[in-house]
């Protein structure tokens, strides 16, 4: 059922441009300054980590406010997480789990690539002032649009000419998709995350009735938009104006740095040609399609089964495992004279889950999108290699990001073990307040006393931190690990800071 895309596949060339400069870059030259908020033995919590853990994920009700008491509960919770991780020790079942180690490796290497991007592009982006004025003047608009998505290129230009001539989308839509009513949606400044859509609606003057497009949405798909109208969200107070100017500046700076990084990536990938072995590739398509074409809930259950060796979906998992095993030593593709077998590909996937360029996966486009995801994995392989060459695995914020995830997962592991030993038999998700008040709070007190001499708190830095009471769950786009920070440590409701040493 995937043979329709045979012409698309075969030999694929990844980005051919000028040769890449190999001048060595020392990480010490660009390592950022950090303010450490808490020292806990060999572990620490920076001010930035505190803010990210408090603001970029959902806090429980007992510390969701922006008052001083809740801020102290947040601090105690983050310190408790480190203490729980310290109690696990170096030799434990989790540390020996290959999937856990691969996860940490993947997190570290994603942070390295992000730092590489910042070093190459993130400093002093140049935003055109006229572009800023245009976007800012329209950033309050919430557009109501009709839209028509056109896959493939066969009839695209013909349809585009008809749309421009008639000034209508409905006739072409009904011709392509039958008598159904053309779909509509609202698009706001914040929600227009696709750069091409953002620029089409906010980066140029737009009037009611305008046909905008074709706008490239993803590989092989463009969309036409008809602006039916809009509502305007105006800002009149000084703070609102500053906030919007800041949002517009950051969005446009993001586009500028992304374009710079695209050029850097082309430089890295210069002269590299990736040639697929069709027989092996199509065999993997047939194996992986049933997994990736499942709905979101099913895929999350499958991922959980792989990581934690759980029993959910064991029949499908065993079937996939058995099918892959038959091809482990078969060549999948060649690049720079190096052959990647299915075993090599699977090993890379352990720390770099595939990232698909579209969320609209189906049987018709899966083979093409599967190949593009492999291409992106190979691209990240070379970017990661460059980041290691520069020593970015030793950059302080990279090491902190990896340690943050390691400590959080070891803390969860220890929390669950402790509650089982202590006799808690309920569901933590449903009865966490009972678990905290009757089991965890006393245990956290014990650990605070045990490690008191190893804990130092920078109160001067702590007093300057301001939190909000806004619920937020931060995610990243187009990366193997989209969740920005670990979930908040639900360990204690204690707000007393009566332990450790205080440093002003």
Coordinates of C-alpha atoms in Angstrom, one line a residue:
X1 CA 0.0 0.0 0.0
X2 CA 3.1 2.2 0.2
X3 CA 4.3 1.7 -3.4
X4 CA 2.8 5.0 -4.5
X5 CA 5.8 6.9 -3.1
X6 CA 8.5 4.8 -4.8
X7 CA 9.7 7.7 -7.0
X8 CA 10.1 9.9 -3.9
X9 CA 12.4 7.5 -2.2
X10 CA 15.4 5.8 -3.6
X11 CA 18.5 8.1 -3.5
X12 CA 18.1 11.1 -1.3
X13 CA 20.6 13.9 -1.1
X14 CA 20.8 15.8 2.2
X15 CA 21.7 19.5 1.8
X16 CA 24.7 20.2 -0.5
X17 CA 26.5 23.5 0.0
X18 CA 30.0 24.8 0.8
X19 CA 32.5 22.9 2.8
X20 CA 32.3 23.2 6.6
X21 CA 35.0 25.0 8.5
X22 CA 36.7 22.7 11.0
X23 CA 38.2 25.3 13.3
X24 CA 38.0 24.1 16.9
X25 CA 35.8 26.0 19.3
X26 CA 36.4 25.7 23.1
X27 CA 33.3 25.5 25.2
X28 CA 34.9 27.5 28.0
X29 CA 34.8 30.5 25.7
X30 CA 31.0 30.5 25.6
X31 CA 29.9 28.8 28.8
X32 CA 27.2 30.9 30.4
X33 CA 27.3 32.3 33.9
X34 CA 25.0 30.6 36.4
X35 CA 23.8 31.7 39.9
X36 CA 23.6 28.7 42.2
X37 CA 20.7 28.9 44.5
X38 CA 21.3 25.7 46.6
X39 CA 24.3 23.4 47.1
X40 CA 23.4 19.9 48.2
X41 CA 26.5 17.9 48.5
X42 CA 27.8 17.4 45.0
X43 CA 24.4 18.4 43.6
X44 CA 23.0 21.9 43.1
X45 CA 20.0 23.9 42.0
X46 CA 20.6 27.1 39.9
X47 CA 18.2 30.0 39.9
X48 CA 17.3 29.3 36.3
X49 CA 16.5 25.6 37.2
X50 CA 14.3 26.8 40.0
X51 CA 12.3 29.1 37.8
X52 CA 12.0 26.6 35.0
X53 CA 10.8 23.8 37.3
X54 CA 8.3 26.2 39.0
X55 CA 7.0 28.0 35.9
X56 CA 7.3 25.6 32.9
X57 CA 5.2 22.8 34.4
X58 CA 2.1 22.4 36.4
X59 CA 2.5 23.0 40.2
X60 CA 0.0 21.3 42.6
X61 CA -2.6 23.4 44.3
X62 CA -0.7 23.6 47.6
X63 CA 2.1 25.7 46.0
X64 CA 0.5 27.2 42.9
X65 CA 0.3 30.8 44.2
X66 CA 2.9 33.5 43.9
X67 CA 3.2 34.2 47.6
X68 CA 6.3 33.7 49.7
X69 CA 4.9 30.6 51.6
X70 CA 4.3 28.8 48.3
X71 CA 7.7 29.9 47.0
X72 CA 9.3 28.2 50.0
X73 CA 7.3 25.0 49.4
X74 CA 8.7 25.0 45.8
X75 CA 12.2 25.3 47.1
X76 CA 11.7 22.6 49.7
X77 CA 10.2 20.3 47.0
X78 CA 13.2 20.8 44.7
X79 CA 15.7 20.2 47.5
X80 CA 13.7 17.1 48.5
X81 CA 14.0 15.8 45.0
X82 CA 17.8 16.0 45.1
X83 CA 17.8 14.3 48.5
X84 CA 15.7 11.4 47.3
X85 CA 18.0 11.0 44.3
X86 CA 21.0 11.0 46.7
X87 CA 19.3 8.2 48.7
X88 CA 19.1 6.0 45.7
X89 CA 22.8 5.6 45.4
X90 CA 24.9 4.8 42.4
X91 CA 24.0 1.1 42.1
X92 CA 20.3 0.5 41.6
X93 CA 17.9 -1.1 39.2
X94 CA 17.0 2.1 37.5
X95 CA 20.7 3.1 36.9
X96 CA 21.3 -0.3 35.3
X97 CA 18.3 0.1 33.0
X98 CA 19.5 0.5 29.4
X99 CA 16.4 2.5 28.3
X100 CA 17.0 4.9 31.2
X101 CA 20.6 5.4 30.2
X102 CA 19.6 5.9 26.6
X103 CA 17.0 8.4 27.7
X104 CA 19.6 10.4 29.6
X105 CA 22.0 10.3 26.6
X106 CA 19.3 11.6 24.4
X107 CA 18.4 14.4 26.7
X108 CA 22.1 15.4 27.0
X109 CA 22.6 15.4 23.3
X110 CA 19.4 17.3 22.6
X111 CA 20.7 20.0 25.1
X112 CA 24.1 20.0 23.3
X113 CA 22.4 20.6 19.9
X114 CA 20.4 23.4 21.5
X115 CA 23.6 25.0 22.9
X116 CA 25.2 24.5 19.5
X117 CA 22.3 26.4 17.9
X118 CA 22.6 29.2 20.4
X119 CA 26.3 29.6 19.9
X120 CA 26.0 29.7 16.1
X121 CA 22.9 31.8 15.8
X122 CA 21.4 32.9 19.1
X123 CA 23.4 36.0 19.7
X124 CA 22.3 39.5 18.4
X125 CA 19.7 38.4 15.9
X126 CA 18.9 41.2 13.4
X127 CA 15.2 42.0 13.2
X128 CA 14.1 44.3 10.3
X129 CA 12.4 47.4 11.8
X130 CA 9.8 47.6 9.0
X131 CA 8.9 43.9 9.4
X132 CA 8.6 44.5 13.2
X133 CA 6.2 47.4 12.7
X134 CA 4.0 45.4 10.2
X135 CA 3.8 42.4 12.5
X136 CA 3.2 44.4 15.6
X137 CA 0.4 46.4 14.1
X138 CA -1.5 43.1 13.3
X139 CA -0.4 40.9 16.3
X140 CA -3.7 41.5 18.0
X141 CA -5.8 40.1 15.2
X142 CA -7.6 36.7 15.5
X143 CA -8.3 35.8 11.9
X144 CA -11.3 33.8 10.7
X145 CA -10.2 31.9 7.5
X146 CA -11.4 29.4 5.1
X147 CA -8.6 27.0 4.1
X148 CA -7.8 24.5 1.4
X149 CA -5.0 22.0 1.7
X150 CA -3.5 20.7 -1.5
X151 CA -1.2 17.6 -1.3
X152 CA 1.2 16.8 -4.1
X153 CA 2.4 19.0 -7.0
X154 CA 0.6 17.5 -10.0
X155 CA -2.3 20.1 -10.1
X156 CA -1.0 22.7 -7.7
X157 CA -0.2 25.5 -10.2
X158 CA -3.4 24.9 -12.2
X159 CA -5.5 25.1 -9.1
X160 CA -3.5 28.2 -7.9
X161 CA -4.3 30.0 -11.1
X162 CA -8.0 29.2 -10.9
X163 CA -8.1 30.4 -7.2
X164 CA -6.4 33.6 -8.0
X165 CA -8.6 34.3 -11.0
X166 CA -11.9 33.5 -9.2
X167 CA -11.0 34.8 -5.8
X168 CA -12.8 31.8 -4.2
X169 CA -11.8 28.6 -2.6
X170 CA -15.2 26.9 -2.3
X171 CA -15.5 25.8 -5.9
X172 CA -12.1 24.1 -6.0
X173 CA -12.6 22.6 -2.6
X174 CA -15.9 21.0 -3.6
X175 CA -14.4 19.8 -6.8
X176 CA -11.6 18.0 -5.0
X177 CA -13.5 16.8 -1.9
X178 CA -17.1 16.5 -2.9
X179 CA -20.1 18.5 -1.6
X180 CA -18.8 19.0 1.9
X181 CA -18.7 22.5 3.3
X182 CA -15.2 24.1 3.1
X183 CA -13.6 24.1 6.5
X184 CA -12.9 27.3 8.5
X185 CA -10.8 28.0 11.6
X186 CA -9.5 30.9 13.7
X187 CA -5.8 31.8 13.7
X188 CA -4.3 34.0 16.4
X189 CA -0.8 35.4 16.8
X190 CA 0.1 32.9 19.5
X191 CA -1.3 29.9 17.7
X192 CA 0.2 30.5 14.3
X193 CA 3.3 28.4 15.1
X194 CA 4.0 27.5 11.5
X195 CA 6.3 30.2 10.2
X196 CA 4.9 30.3 6.7
X197 CA 1.3 30.8 8.0
X198 CA 2.6 33.4 10.5
X199 CA 4.3 35.4 7.8
X200 CA 1.4 35.1 5.4
X201 CA -1.2 36.5 7.8
X202 CA 0.9 38.8 10.1
X203 CA 4.0 39.6 8.1
X204 CA 2.2 41.6 5.3
X205 CA -0.9 43.8 5.1
X206 CA -4.0 41.6 4.8
X207 CA -7.5 42.7 3.9
X208 CA -10.9 41.0 4.3
X209 CA -11.6 38.7 1.3
X210 CA -7.9 38.3 0.5
X211 CA -6.7 34.9 -0.8
X212 CA -3.4 34.1 0.8
X213 CA -1.2 31.4 -0.6
X214 CA 0.0 29.0 -1.6
X215 CA 1.6 28.6 1.9
X216 CA 3.9 25.7 2.4
X217 CA 2.7 23.7 5.4
X218 CA 4.8 20.6 5.4
X219 CA 6.6 18.3 2.9
X220 CA 4.4 18.1 -0.2
X221 CA 1.5 20.1 1.2
X222 CA 0.5 23.7 0.7
X223 CA -2.6 25.6 1.9
X224 CA -4.6 28.5 0.5
X225 CA -6.3 30.8 3.1
X226 CA -9.2 33.1 2.5
X227 CA -9.5 35.9 5.1
X228 CA -13.2 36.2 6.1
X229 CA -12.5 38.7 8.8
X230 CA -10.9 39.2 12.2
X231 CA -11.4 40.4 15.7
X232 CA -8.9 42.7 17.3
X233 CA -7.3 42.3 20.7
X234 CA -6.0 45.8 21.5
X235 CA -3.5 46.6 24.3
X236 CA -3.7 50.1 25.7
X237 CA -1.8 49.9 29.0
X238 CA 2.0 50.3 29.2
X239 CA 2.5 46.7 30.5
X240 CA 0.4 45.2 27.7
X241 CA 2.2 47.2 25.1
X242 CA 5.6 46.1 26.4
X243 CA 4.5 42.5 26.6
X244 CA 3.3 42.5 23.0
X245 CA 6.4 44.2 21.7
X246 CA 8.5 41.6 23.6
X247 CA 6.5 38.7 22.1
X248 CA 6.8 40.1 18.6
X249 CA 10.5 40.7 18.9
X250 CA 11.2 37.2 20.3
X251 CA 9.1 35.5 17.6
X252 CA 10.9 37.4 14.8
X253 CA 14.3 36.9 16.4
X254 CA 13.4 33.2 16.5
X255 CA 12.8 33.2 12.8
X256 CA 16.1 35.0 12.2
X257 CA 18.1 32.6 14.3
X258 CA 16.3 29.6 12.7
X259 CA 17.3 30.8 9.2
X260 CA 20.9 31.3 10.4
X261 CA 21.0 27.8 11.8
X262 CA 19.6 26.3 8.6
X263 CA 22.6 27.7 6.9
X264 CA 24.9 26.3 9.5
X265 CA 23.2 22.9 9.1
X266 CA 23.7 23.0 5.4
X267 CA 27.3 23.7 6.0
X268 CA 27.6 20.7 8.3
X269 CA 25.9 18.4 5.8
X270 CA 27.8 19.6 2.8
X271 CA 28.6 16.8 0.3
X272 CA 26.8 14.1 2.3
X273 CA 24.5 11.9 0.3
X274 CA 22.2 9.4 2.0
X275 CA 21.3 6.3 -0.1
X276 CA 18.6 4.0 1.1
X277 CA 18.5 0.3 0.5
X278 CA 14.8 0.0 -0.8
X279 CA 14.1 -3.6 0.2
X280 CA 15.2 -3.0 3.8
X281 CA 13.5 0.4 4.0
X282 CA 10.1 -0.9 2.8
X283 CA 10.3 -3.8 5.2
X284 CA 10.7 -1.3 8.1
X285 CA 7.8 0.7 6.8
X286 CA 5.6 -2.3 7.1
X287 CA 6.9 -3.1 10.6
X288 CA 6.7 0.4 12.0
X289 CA 3.5 1.7 10.4
X290 CA 1.1 -0.2 12.7
X291 CA 3.0 1.5 15.7
X292 CA 3.2 5.1 14.4
X293 CA -0.3 5.1 12.9
X294 CA -2.0 4.4 16.2
X295 CA -3.7 7.2 18.0
X296 CA -1.9 9.3 20.6
X297 CA -3.1 7.4 23.7
X298 CA -2.1 4.0 22.2
X299 CA 1.3 5.3 21.2
X300 CA 2.0 6.7 24.7
X301 CA 1.0 3.3 26.2
X302 CA 3.4 1.6 23.7
X303 CA 6.2 3.9 24.6
X304 CA 5.6 3.3 28.3
X305 CA 5.7 -0.5 27.7
X306 CA 9.1 -0.2 26.0
X307 CA 10.6 2.1 28.6
X308 CA 9.3 0.5 31.8
X309 CA 9.1 -3.1 30.5
X310 CA 5.4 -2.9 31.3
X311 CA 2.8 -5.4 30.0
X312 CA 0.6 -3.1 28.0
X313 CA 0.3 -4.0 24.4
X314 CA 2.7 -6.9 24.8
X315 CA 1.4 -8.8 21.8
X316 CA 2.1 -5.9 19.4
X317 CA 5.4 -5.1 21.1
X318 CA 6.6 -8.7 20.8
X319 CA 5.4 -8.8 17.2
X320 CA 7.4 -5.7 16.3
X321 CA 10.4 -6.9 18.2
X322 CA 10.4 -10.3 16.4
X323 CA 10.0 -8.6 13.0
X324 CA 12.8 -6.1 13.6
X325 CA 15.2 -8.9 14.7
X326 CA 15.0 -10.5 11.3
X327 CA 16.5 -7.4 9.7
X328 CA 19.0 -6.3 12.3
X329 CA 22.1 -7.0 10.2
X330 CA 20.5 -5.8 6.9
X331 CA 21.9 -2.5 5.4
X332 CA 19.4 0.3 5.7
X333 CA 21.3 3.2 4.1
X334 CA 24.8 4.4 3.2
X335 CA 26.3 7.8 3.9
X336 CA 29.9 9.0 3.6
X337 CA 31.0 5.5 2.8
X338 CA 29.5 4.2 6.0
X339 CA 26.7 1.6 6.0
X340 CA 24.1 1.9 8.7
X341 CA 22.4 -1.4 9.4
X342 CA 19.0 -1.8 11.0
X343 CA 20.9 -2.5 14.2
X344 CA 22.7 0.8 14.0
X345 CA 19.4 2.6 13.2
X346 CA 17.7 0.9 16.2
X347 CA 20.6 1.8 18.5
X348 CA 20.3 5.5 17.4
X349 CA 16.6 5.5 18.0
X350 CA 17.0 4.5 21.6
X351 CA 18.4 7.9 22.4
X352 CA 16.8 9.8 19.5
X353 CA 13.1 8.9 19.0
X354 CA 12.0 9.7 15.5
X355 CA 10.5 13.1 14.9
X356 CA 7.9 13.3 12.1
X357 CA 7.5 16.6 10.2
X358 CA 3.8 16.3 10.2
X359 CA 1.2 15.2 12.8
X360 CA -1.1 14.1 10.0
X361 CA 0.4 10.6 9.5
X362 CA -1.6 8.2 7.4
X363 CA -1.1 5.1 5.3
X364 CA -0.7 7.2 2.2
X365 CA 2.1 9.4 3.5
X366 CA 3.8 7.2 6.1
X367 CA 6.6 5.8 3.9
X368 CA 7.6 9.3 2.8
X369 CA 7.4 10.8 6.3
X370 CA 9.2 7.8 7.8
X371 CA 12.1 8.4 5.4
X372 CA 12.2 12.1 6.2
X373 CA 12.3 11.3 10.0
X374 CA 15.3 9.1 9.3
X375 CA 17.0 11.9 7.4
X376 CA 16.4 14.2 10.3
X377 CA 17.8 11.7 12.7
X378 CA 21.0 11.4 10.6
X379 CA 21.2 15.2 10.4
X380 CA 21.1 15.3 14.2
X381 CA 23.7 12.6 14.4
X382 CA 26.2 14.9 12.6
X383 CA 25.2 18.0 14.6
X384 CA 25.7 16.0 17.8
X385 CA 29.1 14.8 16.6
X386 CA 30.0 18.4 16.0
X387 CA 28.8 19.4 19.5
X388 CA 30.9 16.6 21.1
X389 CA 33.9 17.8 19.1
X390 CA 33.5 21.2 20.6
X391 CA 33.2 19.8 24.1
X392 CA 29.6 20.9 24.6
X393 CA 28.8 17.8 26.7
X394 CA 30.8 19.6 29.5
X395 CA 29.0 23.0 29.2
X396 CA 27.4 23.8 32.6
X397 CA 23.8 24.2 31.4
X398 CA 24.0 21.0 29.4
X399 CA 25.2 19.0 32.4
X400 CA 22.6 20.6 34.5
X401 CA 19.8 19.7 32.1
X402 CA 20.9 16.1 32.1
X403 CA 21.3 16.0 35.9
X404 CA 17.8 17.6 36.3
X405 CA 16.2 14.7 34.4
X406 CA 18.4 12.1 36.1
X407 CA 17.6 13.4 39.6
X408 CA 13.9 13.7 38.9
X409 CA 13.6 10.1 37.6
X410 CA 15.8 8.7 40.4
X411 CA 13.7 10.6 42.9
X412 CA 10.4 9.1 41.5
X413 CA 12.0 5.7 41.7
X414 CA 13.0 6.2 45.3
X415 CA 9.7 7.8 46.3
X416 CA 7.8 4.8 45.0
X417 CA 10.1 2.3 46.7
X418 CA 9.9 4.2 50.0
X419 CA 6.1 4.4 49.9
X420 CA 5.8 0.7 49.3
X421 CA 8.2 -0.1 52.2
X422 CA 6.3 2.4 54.4
X423 CA 3.0 0.6 53.8
X424 CA 1.2 3.1 51.5
X425 CA -1.0 1.0 49.2
X426 CA -3.2 3.6 47.6
X427 CA -3.0 5.3 44.2
X428 CA -0.5 8.1 44.5
X429 CA -2.1 10.1 41.6
X430 CA -5.5 10.1 43.4
X431 CA -4.3 10.1 47.0
X432 CA -1.1 12.1 46.9
X433 CA -2.1 14.4 49.7
X434 CA -2.6 11.4 52.0
X435 CA 0.8 10.1 50.9
X436 CA 2.5 13.4 51.5
X437 CA 1.0 14.2 54.9
X438 CA 1.3 10.7 56.4
X439 CA 4.4 9.4 54.8
X440 CA 6.5 11.8 52.8
X441 CA 6.5 14.9 54.9
X442 CA 8.0 13.1 57.9
X443 CA 10.5 11.4 55.6
X444 CA 11.6 14.7 54.0
X445 CA 12.1 16.1 57.6
X446 CA 14.4 13.1 58.3
X447 CA 16.4 13.7 55.1
X448 CA 16.7 17.5 55.8
X449 CA 18.2 16.7 59.2
X450 CA 20.5 13.9 57.7
X451 CA 22.0 16.2 55.0
X452 CA 21.7 19.5 56.9
X453 CA 25.5 20.1 56.9
X454 CA 25.7 19.5 53.2
X455 CA 22.9 22.0 52.3
X456 CA 23.7 25.7 51.6
X457 CA 21.0 28.1 50.5
X458 CA 21.7 31.5 48.8
X459 CA 18.9 33.5 50.3
X460 CA 19.9 36.7 48.6
X461 CA 19.2 35.1 45.2
X462 CA 16.1 33.4 46.6
X463 CA 14.5 36.6 47.8
X464 CA 14.9 38.1 44.3
X465 CA 13.0 35.3 42.5
X466 CA 9.4 36.2 41.5
X467 CA 6.9 33.5 40.6
X468 CA 3.6 33.8 38.8
X469 CA 0.4 31.8 39.6
X470 CA -0.2 31.0 35.9
X471 CA -0.5 27.3 35.0
X472 CA 1.9 26.5 32.2
X473 CA 3.1 23.4 30.5
X474 CA 6.1 24.2 28.2
X475 CA 6.9 22.1 25.2
X476 CA 9.5 22.3 22.4
X477 CA 8.9 21.8 18.7
X478 CA 10.5 19.4 16.3
X479 CA 12.8 17.7 18.8
X480 CA 13.0 14.1 20.0
X481 CA 12.1 15.1 23.6
X482 CA 9.5 17.9 23.4
X483 CA 8.7 18.2 27.2
X484 CA 10.8 21.1 28.3
X485 CA 11.3 20.3 32.0
X486 CA 10.4 17.3 34.3
X487 CA 7.1 17.3 36.2
X488 CA 7.1 19.2 39.5
X489 CA 8.3 17.0 42.4
X490 CA 5.2 16.2 44.5
X491 CA 7.1 15.3 47.7
X492 CA 6.3 17.8 50.5
X493 CA 4.0 20.6 51.6
X494 CA 6.5 21.9 54.2
X495 CA 7.3 25.6 54.0
X496 CA 9.8 25.8 56.8
X497 CA 13.4 26.6 55.8
X498 CA 14.9 25.6 59.2
X499 CA 17.7 23.4 58.0
X500 CA 21.1 23.8 56.2
X501 CA 23.3 26.8 56.1
X502 CA 22.1 30.2 54.9
X503 CA 24.4 32.2 52.7
X504 CA 23.4 35.8 51.9

